[in-house]
Amino acid sequence: DVKVTQSSRYLVKRTGEKVFLECVQDMDHENMFWYRQDPGLGLRLIYFSYDVKMKEKGDIPEGYSVSREKKERFSLILESASTNQTSMYLCASSLVNRGPTEAFFGQGTRLTVV
Amino acid sequence: AQTVTQSQPEMSVQEAETVTLSCTYDTSESDYYLFWYKQPPSRQMILVIRQEAYKQQNATENRFSVNFQKAAKSFSLKISDSQLGDAAMYFCAYRSAWKGGADGLTFGKGTHLIIQP
């Protein structure tokens, strides 16, 4: 079974803190993604990566950065957390493929910034 | 840019009955894929069904089927014989056929499906 593991299910951080959300996948997938999920807004893409050390901005990258030093690990960084970054964060991975390959998701990290 | 619209924020259906969730999308591409994902209270996103745009035949997975109308850019999900375990958020998603999926999925805002016992 493909597993995408996010380091925390719940996280509470203070405004201004630097926050790291970690994601690890065990199926040698090239593609990895970070989404933000908010009620009534669905999932929105923050950043994605198709290879080690490669990263591209998604639809809402402001206030975030990412790191991919190893193929299996993709980290989301909030440089200075703000209350408007309180949200659910979902990591996903998929194989590079021209077909309708499935994206596999982690169980999400619910981040609260106080 | 592509957009995905789910016009029903919430739907309710009696157990054992049939329900249809709506999804429309906008794209200028001719080759793409469409997906329905389910997110139960556990938060785990689960793929329900997928459709390739160049296949005219509608995809079916057990009690789940789609009505794919490419010209109308419509991709609805039909759940037959609804079960309590079908209660979840359902997300429609679009993926371009280019770049091997590297640029991710575009999601709709979701439909919350309630199953009445």
JSON list of N, CA and C in Angstrom, two decimals, chain A residues 32-100:
[
{"chain": "A", "resi": 32, "resn": "MET", "atom": "N", "xyz": [5.26, 15.48, -5.84]},
{"chain": "A", "resi": 32, "resn": "MET", "atom": "CA", "xyz": [4.72, 15.70, -4.50]},
{"chain": "A", "resi": 32, "resn": "MET", "atom": "C", "xyz": [4.07, 17.08, -4.44]},
{"chain": "A", "resi": 33, "resn": "PHE", "atom": "N", "xyz": [3.07, 17.20, -3.59]},
{"chain": "A", "resi": 33, "resn": "PHE", "atom": "CA", "xyz": [2.22, 18.40, -3.57]},
{"chain": "A", "resi": 33, "resn": "PHE", "atom": "C", "xyz": [1.87, 18.79, -2.14]},
{"chain": "A", "resi": 34, "resn": "TRP", "atom": "N", "xyz": [1.67, 20.08, -1.96]},
{"chain": "A", "resi": 34, "resn": "TRP", "atom": "CA", "xyz": [1.06, 20.58, -0.73]},
{"chain": "A", "resi": 34, "resn": "TRP", "atom": "C", "xyz": [-0.20, 21.37, -1.11]},
{"chain": "A", "resi": 35, "resn": "TYR", "atom": "N", "xyz": [-1.32, 20.97, -0.47]},
{"chain": "A", "resi": 35, "resn": "TYR", "atom": "CA", "xyz": [-2.60, 21.64, -0.65]},
{"chain": "A", "resi": 35, "resn": "TYR", "atom": "C", "xyz": [-3.05, 22.23, 0.68]},
{"chain": "A", "resi": 36, "resn": "ARG", "atom": "N", "xyz": [-3.83, 23.27, 0.56]},
{"chain": "A", "resi": 36, "resn": "ARG", "atom": "CA", "xyz": [-4.49, 23.84, 1.73]},
{"chain": "A", "resi": 36, "resn": "ARG", "atom": "C", "xyz": [-5.99, 23.63, 1.54]},
{"chain": "A", "resi": 37, "resn": "GLN", "atom": "N", "xyz": [-6.67, 23.17, 2.62]},
{"chain": "A", "resi": 37, "resn": "GLN", "atom": "CA", "xyz": [-8.11, 22.92, 2.55]},
{"chain": "A", "resi": 37, "resn": "GLN", "atom": "C", "xyz": [-8.84, 23.80, 3.54]},
{"chain": "A", "resi": 38, "resn": "ASP", "atom": "N", "xyz": [-9.77, 24.61, 3.05]},
{"chain": "A", "resi": 38, "resn": "ASP", "atom": "CA", "xyz": [-10.59, 25.47, 3.89]},
{"chain": "A", "resi": 38, "resn": "ASP", "atom": "C", "xyz": [-12.06, 25.23, 3.55]},
{"chain": "A", "resi": 39, "resn": "PRO", "atom": "N", "xyz": [-12.93, 25.28, 4.56]},
{"chain": "A", "resi": 39, "resn": "PRO", "atom": "CA", "xyz": [-14.36, 25.05, 4.32]},
{"chain": "A", "resi": 39, "resn": "PRO", "atom": "C", "xyz": [-14.90, 26.02, 3.26]},
{"chain": "A", "resi": 40, "resn": "GLY", "atom": "N", "xyz": [-15.62, 25.46, 2.30]},
{"chain": "A", "resi": 40, "resn": "GLY", "atom": "CA", "xyz": [-16.21, 26.29, 1.26]},
{"chain": "A", "resi": 40, "resn": "GLY", "atom": "C", "xyz": [-15.26, 26.70, 0.15]},
{"chain": "A", "resi": 41, "resn": "LEU", "atom": "N", "xyz": [-13.98, 26.33, 0.30]},
{"chain": "A", "resi": 41, "resn": "LEU", "atom": "CA", "xyz": [-12.99, 26.70, -0.73]},
{"chain": "A", "resi": 41, "resn": "LEU", "atom": "C", "xyz": [-12.37, 25.47, -1.39]},
{"chain": "A", "resi": 42, "resn": "GLY", "atom": "N", "xyz": [-12.62, 24.31, -0.87]},
{"chain": "A", "resi": 42, "resn": "GLY", "atom": "CA", "xyz": [-12.02, 23.10, -1.43]},
{"chain": "A", "resi": 42, "resn": "GLY", "atom": "C", "xyz": [-10.54, 23.03, -1.12]},
{"chain": "A", "resi": 43, "resn": "LEU", "atom": "N", "xyz": [-9.80, 22.33, -1.99]},
{"chain": "A", "resi": 43, "resn": "LEU", "atom": "CA", "xyz": [-8.36, 22.21, -1.85]},
{"chain": "A", "resi": 43, "resn": "LEU", "atom": "C", "xyz": [-7.69, 23.13, -2.86]},
{"chain": "A", "resi": 44, "resn": "ARG", "atom": "N", "xyz": [-6.71, 23.85, -2.37]},
{"chain": "A", "resi": 44, "resn": "ARG", "atom": "CA", "xyz": [-5.97, 24.76, -3.25]},
{"chain": "A", "resi": 44, "resn": "ARG", "atom": "C", "xyz": [-4.49, 24.41, -3.19]},
{"chain": "A", "resi": 45, "resn": "LEU", "atom": "N", "xyz": [-3.84, 24.44, -4.34]},
{"chain": "A", "resi": 45, "resn": "LEU", "atom": "CA", "xyz": [-2.45, 24.01, -4.45]},
{"chain": "A", "resi": 45, "resn": "LEU", "atom": "C", "xyz": [-1.51, 25.13, -4.02]},
{"chain": "A", "resi": 46, "resn": "ILE", "atom": "N", "xyz": [-0.61, 24.80, -3.08]},
{"chain": "A", "resi": 46, "resn": "ILE", "atom": "CA", "xyz": [0.33, 25.79, -2.57]},
{"chain": "A", "resi": 46, "resn": "ILE", "atom": "C", "xyz": [1.64, 25.72, -3.36]},
{"chain": "A", "resi": 47, "resn": "TYR", "atom": "N", "xyz": [2.26, 24.54, -3.35]},
{"chain": "A", "resi": 47, "resn": "TYR", "atom": "CA", "xyz": [3.50, 24.28, -4.07]},
{"chain": "A", "resi": 47, "resn": "TYR", "atom": "C", "xyz": [3.49, 22.84, -4.55]},
{"chain": "A", "resi": 48, "resn": "PHE", "atom": "N", "xyz": [4.28, 22.59, -5.59]},
{"chain": "A", "resi": 48, "resn": "PHE", "atom": "CA", "xyz": [4.48, 21.22, -6.03]},
{"chain": "A", "resi": 48, "resn": "PHE", "atom": "C", "xyz": [5.94, 21.01, -6.45]},
{"chain": "A", "resi": 49, "resn": "SER", "atom": "N", "xyz": [6.31, 19.74, -6.52]},
{"chain": "A", "resi": 49, "resn": "SER", "atom": "CA", "xyz": [7.67, 19.38, -6.88]},
{"chain": "A", "resi": 49, "resn": "SER", "atom": "C", "xyz": [7.64, 18.11, -7.72]},
{"chain": "A", "resi": 50, "resn": "TYR", "atom": "N", "xyz": [8.38, 18.09, -8.80]},
{"chain": "A", "resi": 50, "resn": "TYR", "atom": "CA", "xyz": [8.41, 16.93, -9.67]},
{"chain": "A", "resi": 50, "resn": "TYR", "atom": "C", "xyz": [9.75, 16.19, -9.61]},
{"chain": "A", "resi": 51, "resn": "ASP", "atom": "N", "xyz": [10.66, 16.71, -8.79]},
{"chain": "A", "resi": 51, "resn": "ASP", "atom": "CA", "xyz": [11.96, 16.05, -8.66]},
{"chain": "A", "resi": 51, "resn": "ASP", "atom": "C", "xyz": [12.67, 16.64, -7.45]},
{"chain": "A", "resi": 52, "resn": "VAL", "atom": "N", "xyz": [13.70, 15.96, -7.01]},
{"chain": "A", "resi": 52, "resn": "VAL", "atom": "CA", "xyz": [14.49, 16.46, -5.89]},
{"chain": "A", "resi": 52, "resn": "VAL", "atom": "C", "xyz": [15.02, 17.85, -6.23]},
{"chain": "A", "resi": 53, "resn": "LYS", "atom": "N", "xyz": [14.94, 18.74, -5.26]},
{"chain": "A", "resi": 53, "resn": "LYS", "atom": "CA", "xyz": [15.40, 20.12, -5.35]},
{"chain": "A", "resi": 53, "resn": "LYS", "atom": "C", "xyz": [14.61, 20.97, -6.35]},
{"chain": "A", "resi": 54, "resn": "MET", "atom": "N", "xyz": [13.61, 20.39, -7.00]},
{"chain": "A", "resi": 54, "resn": "MET", "atom": "CA", "xyz": [12.78, 21.18, -7.91]},
{"chain": "A", "resi": 54, "resn": "MET", "atom": "C", "xyz": [11.50, 21.57, -7.18]},
{"chain": "A", "resi": 55, "resn": "LYS", "atom": "N", "xyz": [11.05, 22.80, -7.40]},
{"chain": "A", "resi": 55, "resn": "LYS", "atom": "CA", "xyz": [9.81, 23.25, -6.78]},
{"chain": "A", "resi": 55, "resn": "LYS", "atom": "C", "xyz": [9.16, 24.28, -7.69]},
{"chain": "A", "resi": 56, "resn": "GLU", "atom": "N", "xyz": [7.84, 24.27, -7.66]},
{"chain": "A", "resi": 56, "resn": "GLU", "atom": "CA", "xyz": [7.10, 25.25, -8.46]},
{"chain": "A", "resi": 56, "resn": "GLU", "atom": "C", "xyz": [5.95, 25.79, -7.63]},
{"chain": "A", "resi": 57, "resn": "LYS", "atom": "N", "xyz": [5.63, 27.04, -7.84]},
{"chain": "A", "resi": 57, "resn": "LYS", "atom": "CA", "xyz": [4.52, 27.66, -7.14]},
{"chain": "A", "resi": 57, "resn": "LYS", "atom": "C", "xyz": [3.20, 27.16, -7.69]},
{"chain": "A", "resi": 58, "resn": "GLY", "atom": "N", "xyz": [2.28, 26.94, -6.76]},
{"chain": "A", "resi": 58, "resn": "GLY", "atom": "CA", "xyz": [0.92, 26.61, -7.15]},
{"chain": "A", "resi": 58, "resn": "GLY", "atom": "C", "xyz": [0.06, 27.87, -7.21]},
{"chain": "A", "resi": 59, "resn": "ASP", "atom": "N", "xyz": [-1.16, 27.73, -6.79]},
{"chain": "A", "resi": 59, "resn": "ASP", "atom": "CA", "xyz": [-2.10, 28.84, -6.89]},
{"chain": "A", "resi": 59, "resn": "ASP", "atom": "C", "xyz": [-2.02, 29.85, -5.75]},
{"chain": "A", "resi": 60, "resn": "ILE", "atom": "N", "xyz": [-1.57, 29.39, -4.58]},
{"chain": "A", "resi": 60, "resn": "ILE", "atom": "CA", "xyz": [-1.54, 30.27, -3.40]},
{"chain": "A", "resi": 60, "resn": "ILE", "atom": "C", "xyz": [-0.21, 30.14, -2.64]},
{"chain": "A", "resi": 61, "resn": "PRO", "atom": "N", "xyz": [0.92, 30.50, -3.25]},
{"chain": "A", "resi": 61, "resn": "PRO", "atom": "CA", "xyz": [2.21, 30.28, -2.60]},
{"chain": "A", "resi": 61, "resn": "PRO", "atom": "C", "xyz": [2.62, 31.35, -1.58]},
{"chain": "A", "resi": 62, "resn": "GLU", "atom": "N", "xyz": [1.90, 32.46, -1.55]},
{"chain": "A", "resi": 62, "resn": "GLU", "atom": "CA", "xyz": [2.34, 33.58, -0.71]},
{"chain": "A", "resi": 62, "resn": "GLU", "atom": "C", "xyz": [2.37, 33.18, 0.76]},
{"chain": "A", "resi": 63, "resn": "GLY", "atom": "N", "xyz": [3.48, 33.46, 1.40]},
{"chain": "A", "resi": 63, "resn": "GLY", "atom": "CA", "xyz": [3.64, 33.16, 2.82]},
{"chain": "A", "resi": 63, "resn": "GLY", "atom": "C", "xyz": [4.18, 31.77, 3.10]},
{"chain": "A", "resi": 64, "resn": "TYR", "atom": "N", "xyz": [4.44, 31.01, 2.03]},
{"chain": "A", "resi": 64, "resn": "TYR", "atom": "CA", "xyz": [4.93, 29.64, 2.18]},
{"chain": "A", "resi": 64, "resn": "TYR", "atom": "C", "xyz": [6.21, 29.44, 1.36]},
{"chain": "A", "resi": 65, "resn": "SER", "atom": "N", "xyz": [6.99, 28.46, 1.78]},
{"chain": "A", "resi": 65, "resn": "SER", "atom": "CA", "xyz": [8.08, 27.97, 0.95]},
{"chain": "A", "resi": 65, "resn": "SER", "atom": "C", "xyz": [8.14, 26.45, 1.14]},
{"chain": "A", "resi": 66, "resn": "VAL", "atom": "N", "xyz": [8.94, 25.78, 0.33]},
{"chain": "A", "resi": 66, "resn": "VAL", "atom": "CA", "xyz": [9.03, 24.32, 0.41]},
{"chain": "A", "resi": 66, "resn": "VAL", "atom": "C", "xyz": [10.48, 23.90, 0.26]},
{"chain": "A", "resi": 67, "resn": "SER", "atom": "N", "xyz": [10.69, 22.65, 0.64]},
{"chain": "A", "resi": 67, "resn": "SER", "atom": "CA", "xyz": [12.02, 22.07, 0.51]},
{"chain": "A", "resi": 67, "resn": "SER", "atom": "C", "xyz": [11.87, 20.61, 0.12]},
{"chain": "A", "resi": 68, "resn": "ARG", "atom": "N", "xyz": [12.67, 20.19, -0.86]},
{"chain": "A", "resi": 68, "resn": "ARG", "atom": "CA", "xyz": [12.69, 18.78, -1.22]},
{"chain": "A", "resi": 68, "resn": "ARG", "atom": "C", "xyz": [14.14, 18.37, -1.46]},
{"chain": "A", "resi": 69, "resn": "GLU", "atom": "N", "xyz": [14.75, 17.92, -0.38]},
{"chain": "A", "resi": 69, "resn": "GLU", "atom": "CA", "xyz": [16.15, 17.50, -0.41]},
{"chain": "A", "resi": 69, "resn": "GLU", "atom": "C", "xyz": [16.29, 16.02, -0.75]},
{"chain": "A", "resi": 70, "resn": "LYS", "atom": "N", "xyz": [15.28, 15.25, -0.45]},
{"chain": "A", "resi": 70, "resn": "LYS", "atom": "CA", "xyz": [15.25, 13.83, -0.78]},
{"chain": "A", "resi": 70, "resn": "LYS", "atom": "C", "xyz": [13.96, 13.52, -1.51]},
{"chain": "A", "resi": 71, "resn": "LYS", "atom": "N", "xyz": [14.00, 12.51, -2.34]},
{"chain": "A", "resi": 71, "resn": "LYS", "atom": "CA", "xyz": [12.84, 12.20, -3.18]},
{"chain": "A", "resi": 71, "resn": "LYS", "atom": "C", "xyz": [11.60, 11.90, -2.35]},
{"chain": "A", "resi": 72, "resn": "GLU", "atom": "N", "xyz": [11.76, 11.25, -1.21]},
{"chain": "A", "resi": 72, "resn": "GLU", "atom": "CA", "xyz": [10.61, 10.81, -0.44]},
{"chain": "A", "resi": 72, "resn": "GLU", "atom": "C", "xyz": [10.04, 11.87, 0.50]},
{"chain": "A", "resi": 73, "resn": "ARG", "atom": "N", "xyz": [10.72, 12.98, 0.65]},
{"chain": "A", "resi": 73, "resn": "ARG", "atom": "CA", "xyz": [10.33, 13.95, 1.67]},
{"chain": "A", "resi": 73, "resn": "ARG", "atom": "C", "xyz": [10.09, 15.32, 1.05]},
{"chain": "A", "resi": 74, "resn": "PHE", "atom": "N", "xyz": [8.96, 15.92, 1.45]},
{"chain": "A", "resi": 74, "resn": "PHE", "atom": "CA", "xyz": [8.58, 17.25, 0.93]},
{"chain": "A", "resi": 74, "resn": "PHE", "atom": "C", "xyz": [8.07, 18.07, 2.11]},
{"chain": "A", "resi": 75, "resn": "SER", "atom": "N", "xyz": [8.77, 19.15, 2.40]},
{"chain": "A", "resi": 75, "resn": "SER", "atom": "CA", "xyz": [8.45, 19.95, 3.58]},
{"chain": "A", "resi": 75, "resn": "SER", "atom": "C", "xyz": [7.82, 21.28, 3.18]},
{"chain": "A", "resi": 76, "resn": "LEU", "atom": "N", "xyz": [6.81, 21.66, 3.92]},
{"chain": "A", "resi": 76, "resn": "LEU", "atom": "CA", "xyz": [6.17, 22.97, 3.75]},
{"chain": "A", "resi": 76, "resn": "LEU", "atom": "C", "xyz": [6.61, 23.85, 4.91]},
{"chain": "A", "resi": 77, "resn": "ILE", "atom": "N", "xyz": [7.04, 25.07, 4.59]},
{"chain": "A", "resi": 77, "resn": "ILE", "atom": "CA", "xyz": [7.56, 25.98, 5.59]},
{"chain": "A", "resi": 77, "resn": "ILE", "atom": "C", "xyz": [6.73, 27.26, 5.60]},
{"chain": "A", "resi": 78, "resn": "LEU", "atom": "N", "xyz": [6.28, 27.60, 6.81]},
{"chain": "A", "resi": 78, "resn": "LEU", "atom": "CA", "xyz": [5.65, 28.89, 7.01]},
{"chain": "A", "resi": 78, "resn": "LEU", "atom": "C", "xyz": [6.69, 29.76, 7.68]},
{"chain": "A", "resi": 79, "resn": "GLU", "atom": "N", "xyz": [7.24, 30.72, 6.95]},
{"chain": "A", "resi": 79, "resn": "GLU", "atom": "CA", "xyz": [8.38, 31.48, 7.45]},
{"chain": "A", "resi": 79, "resn": "GLU", "atom": "C", "xyz": [8.03, 32.28, 8.70]},
{"chain": "A", "resi": 80, "resn": "SER", "atom": "N", "xyz": [6.86, 32.85, 8.73]},
{"chain": "A", "resi": 80, "resn": "SER", "atom": "CA", "xyz": [6.39, 33.61, 9.89]},
{"chain": "A", "resi": 80, "resn": "SER", "atom": "C", "xyz": [4.88, 33.42, 9.94]},
{"chain": "A", "resi": 81, "resn": "ALA", "atom": "N", "xyz": [4.46, 32.46, 10.76]},
{"chain": "A", "resi": 81, "resn": "ALA", "atom": "CA", "xyz": [3.05, 32.06, 10.76]},
{"chain": "A", "resi": 81, "resn": "ALA", "atom": "C", "xyz": [2.13, 33.23, 11.11]},
{"chain": "A", "resi": 82, "resn": "SER", "atom": "N", "xyz": [1.01, 33.26, 10.42]},
{"chain": "A", "resi": 82, "resn": "SER", "atom": "CA", "xyz": [-0.01, 34.28, 10.70]},
{"chain": "A", "resi": 82, "resn": "SER", "atom": "C", "xyz": [-1.35, 33.59, 10.91]},
{"chain": "A", "resi": 83, "resn": "THR", "atom": "N", "xyz": [-2.27, 34.28, 11.55]},
{"chain": "A", "resi": 83, "resn": "THR", "atom": "CA", "xyz": [-3.56, 33.66, 11.87]},
{"chain": "A", "resi": 83, "resn": "THR", "atom": "C", "xyz": [-4.33, 33.27, 10.61]},
{"chain": "A", "resi": 84, "resn": "ASN", "atom": "N", "xyz": [-4.11, 33.94, 9.51]},
{"chain": "A", "resi": 84, "resn": "ASN", "atom": "CA", "xyz": [-4.82, 33.57, 8.28]},
{"chain": "A", "resi": 84, "resn": "ASN", "atom": "C", "xyz": [-4.24, 32.32, 7.61]},
{"chain": "A", "resi": 85, "resn": "GLN", "atom": "N", "xyz": [-3.23, 31.75, 8.24]},
{"chain": "A", "resi": 85, "resn": "GLN", "atom": "CA", "xyz": [-2.71, 30.46, 7.77]},
{"chain": "A", "resi": 85, "resn": "GLN", "atom": "C", "xyz": [-3.25, 29.29, 8.60]},
{"chain": "A", "resi": 86, "resn": "THR", "atom": "N", "xyz": [-4.14, 29.60, 9.51]},
{"chain": "A", "resi": 86, "resn": "THR", "atom": "CA", "xyz": [-4.87, 28.54, 10.21]},
{"chain": "A", "resi": 86, "resn": "THR", "atom": "C", "xyz": [-5.71, 27.79, 9.19]},
{"chain": "A", "resi": 87, "resn": "SER", "atom": "N", "xyz": [-5.47, 26.49, 9.08]},
{"chain": "A", "resi": 87, "resn": "SER", "atom": "CA", "xyz": [-6.11, 25.72, 8.01]},
{"chain": "A", "resi": 87, "resn": "SER", "atom": "C", "xyz": [-5.74, 24.25, 8.16]},
{"chain": "A", "resi": 88, "resn": "MET", "atom": "N", "xyz": [-6.31, 23.44, 7.25]},
{"chain": "A", "resi": 88, "resn": "MET", "atom": "CA", "xyz": [-5.91, 22.05, 7.10]},
{"chain": "A", "resi": 88, "resn": "MET", "atom": "C", "xyz": [-4.93, 21.97, 5.94]},
{"chain": "A", "resi": 89, "resn": "TYR", "atom": "N", "xyz": [-3.83, 21.28, 6.15]},
{"chain": "A", "resi": 89, "resn": "TYR", "atom": "CA", "xyz": [-2.83, 21.12, 5.10]},
{"chain": "A", "resi": 89, "resn": "TYR", "atom": "C", "xyz": [-2.71, 19.65, 4.72]},
{"chain": "A", "resi": 90, "resn": "LEU", "atom": "N", "xyz": [-2.82, 19.40, 3.42]},
{"chain": "A", "resi": 90, "resn": "LEU", "atom": "CA", "xyz": [-2.77, 18.04, 2.89]},
{"chain": "A", "resi": 90, "resn": "LEU", "atom": "C", "xyz": [-1.58, 17.89, 1.96]},
{"chain": "A", "resi": 91, "resn": "CYS", "atom": "N", "xyz": [-0.81, 16.84, 2.18]},
{"chain": "A", "resi": 91, "resn": "CYS", "atom": "CA", "xyz": [0.29, 16.49, 1.31]},
{"chain": "A", "resi": 91, "resn": "CYS", "atom": "C", "xyz": [-0.18, 15.36, 0.39]},
{"chain": "A", "resi": 92, "resn": "ALA", "atom": "N", "xyz": [0.34, 15.32, -0.82]},
{"chain": "A", "resi": 92, "resn": "ALA", "atom": "CA", "xyz": [-0.01, 14.26, -1.75]},
{"chain": "A", "resi": 92, "resn": "ALA", "atom": "C", "xyz": [1.20, 13.89, -2.60]},
{"chain": "A", "resi": 93, "resn": "SER", "atom": "N", "xyz": [1.15, 12.69, -3.18]},
{"chain": "A", "resi": 93, "resn": "SER", "atom": "CA", "xyz": [2.21, 12.28, -4.10]},
{"chain": "A", "resi": 93, "resn": "SER", "atom": "C", "xyz": [1.61, 11.48, -5.24]},
{"chain": "A", "resi": 94, "resn": "SER", "atom": "N", "xyz": [2.33, 11.45, -6.36]},
{"chain": "A", "resi": 94, "resn": "SER", "atom": "CA", "xyz": [1.88, 10.65, -7.50]},
{"chain": "A", "resi": 94, "resn": "SER", "atom": "C", "xyz": [3.07, 10.32, -8.39]},
{"chain": "A", "resi": 95, "resn": "LEU", "atom": "N", "xyz": [2.86, 9.29, -9.21]},
{"chain": "A", "resi": 95, "resn": "LEU", "atom": "CA", "xyz": [3.88, 8.93, -10.20]},
{"chain": "A", "resi": 95, "resn": "LEU", "atom": "C", "xyz": [3.79, 9.89, -11.38]},
{"chain": "A", "resi": 96, "resn": "VAL", "atom": "N", "xyz": [4.93, 10.12, -12.02]},
{"chain": "A", "resi": 96, "resn": "VAL", "atom": "CA", "xyz": [4.91, 10.83, -13.30]},
{"chain": "A", "resi": 96, "resn": "VAL", "atom": "C", "xyz": [4.37, 9.87, -14.34]},
{"chain": "A", "resi": 97, "resn": "ASN", "atom": "N", "xyz": [3.25, 10.23, -14.95]},
{"chain": "A", "resi": 97, "resn": "ASN", "atom": "CA", "xyz": [2.61, 9.32, -15.90]},
{"chain": "A", "resi": 97, "resn": "ASN", "atom": "C", "xyz": [1.64, 10.08, -16.76]},
{"chain": "A", "resi": 98, "resn": "ARG", "atom": "N", "xyz": [1.56, 9.69, -18.03]},
{"chain": "A", "resi": 98, "resn": "ARG", "atom": "CA", "xyz": [0.62, 10.36, -18.92]},
{"chain": "A", "resi": 98, "resn": "ARG", "atom": "C", "xyz": [-0.82, 9.91, -18.68]},
{"chain": "A", "resi": 99, "resn": "GLY", "atom": "N", "xyz": [-0.99, 8.81, -17.98]},
{"chain": "A", "resi": 99, "resn": "GLY", "atom": "CA", "xyz": [-2.33, 8.29, -17.75]},
{"chain": "A", "resi": 99, "resn": "GLY", "atom": "C", "xyz": [-2.96, 8.94, -16.53]},
{"chain": "A", "resi": 100, "resn": "PRO", "atom": "N", "xyz": [-4.20, 8.53, -16.21]},
{"chain": "A", "resi": 100, "resn": "PRO", "atom": "CA", "xyz": [-4.93, 9.11, -15.07]},
{"chain": "A", "resi": 100, "resn": "PRO", "atom": "C", "xyz": [-4.49, 8.51, -13.74]}
]
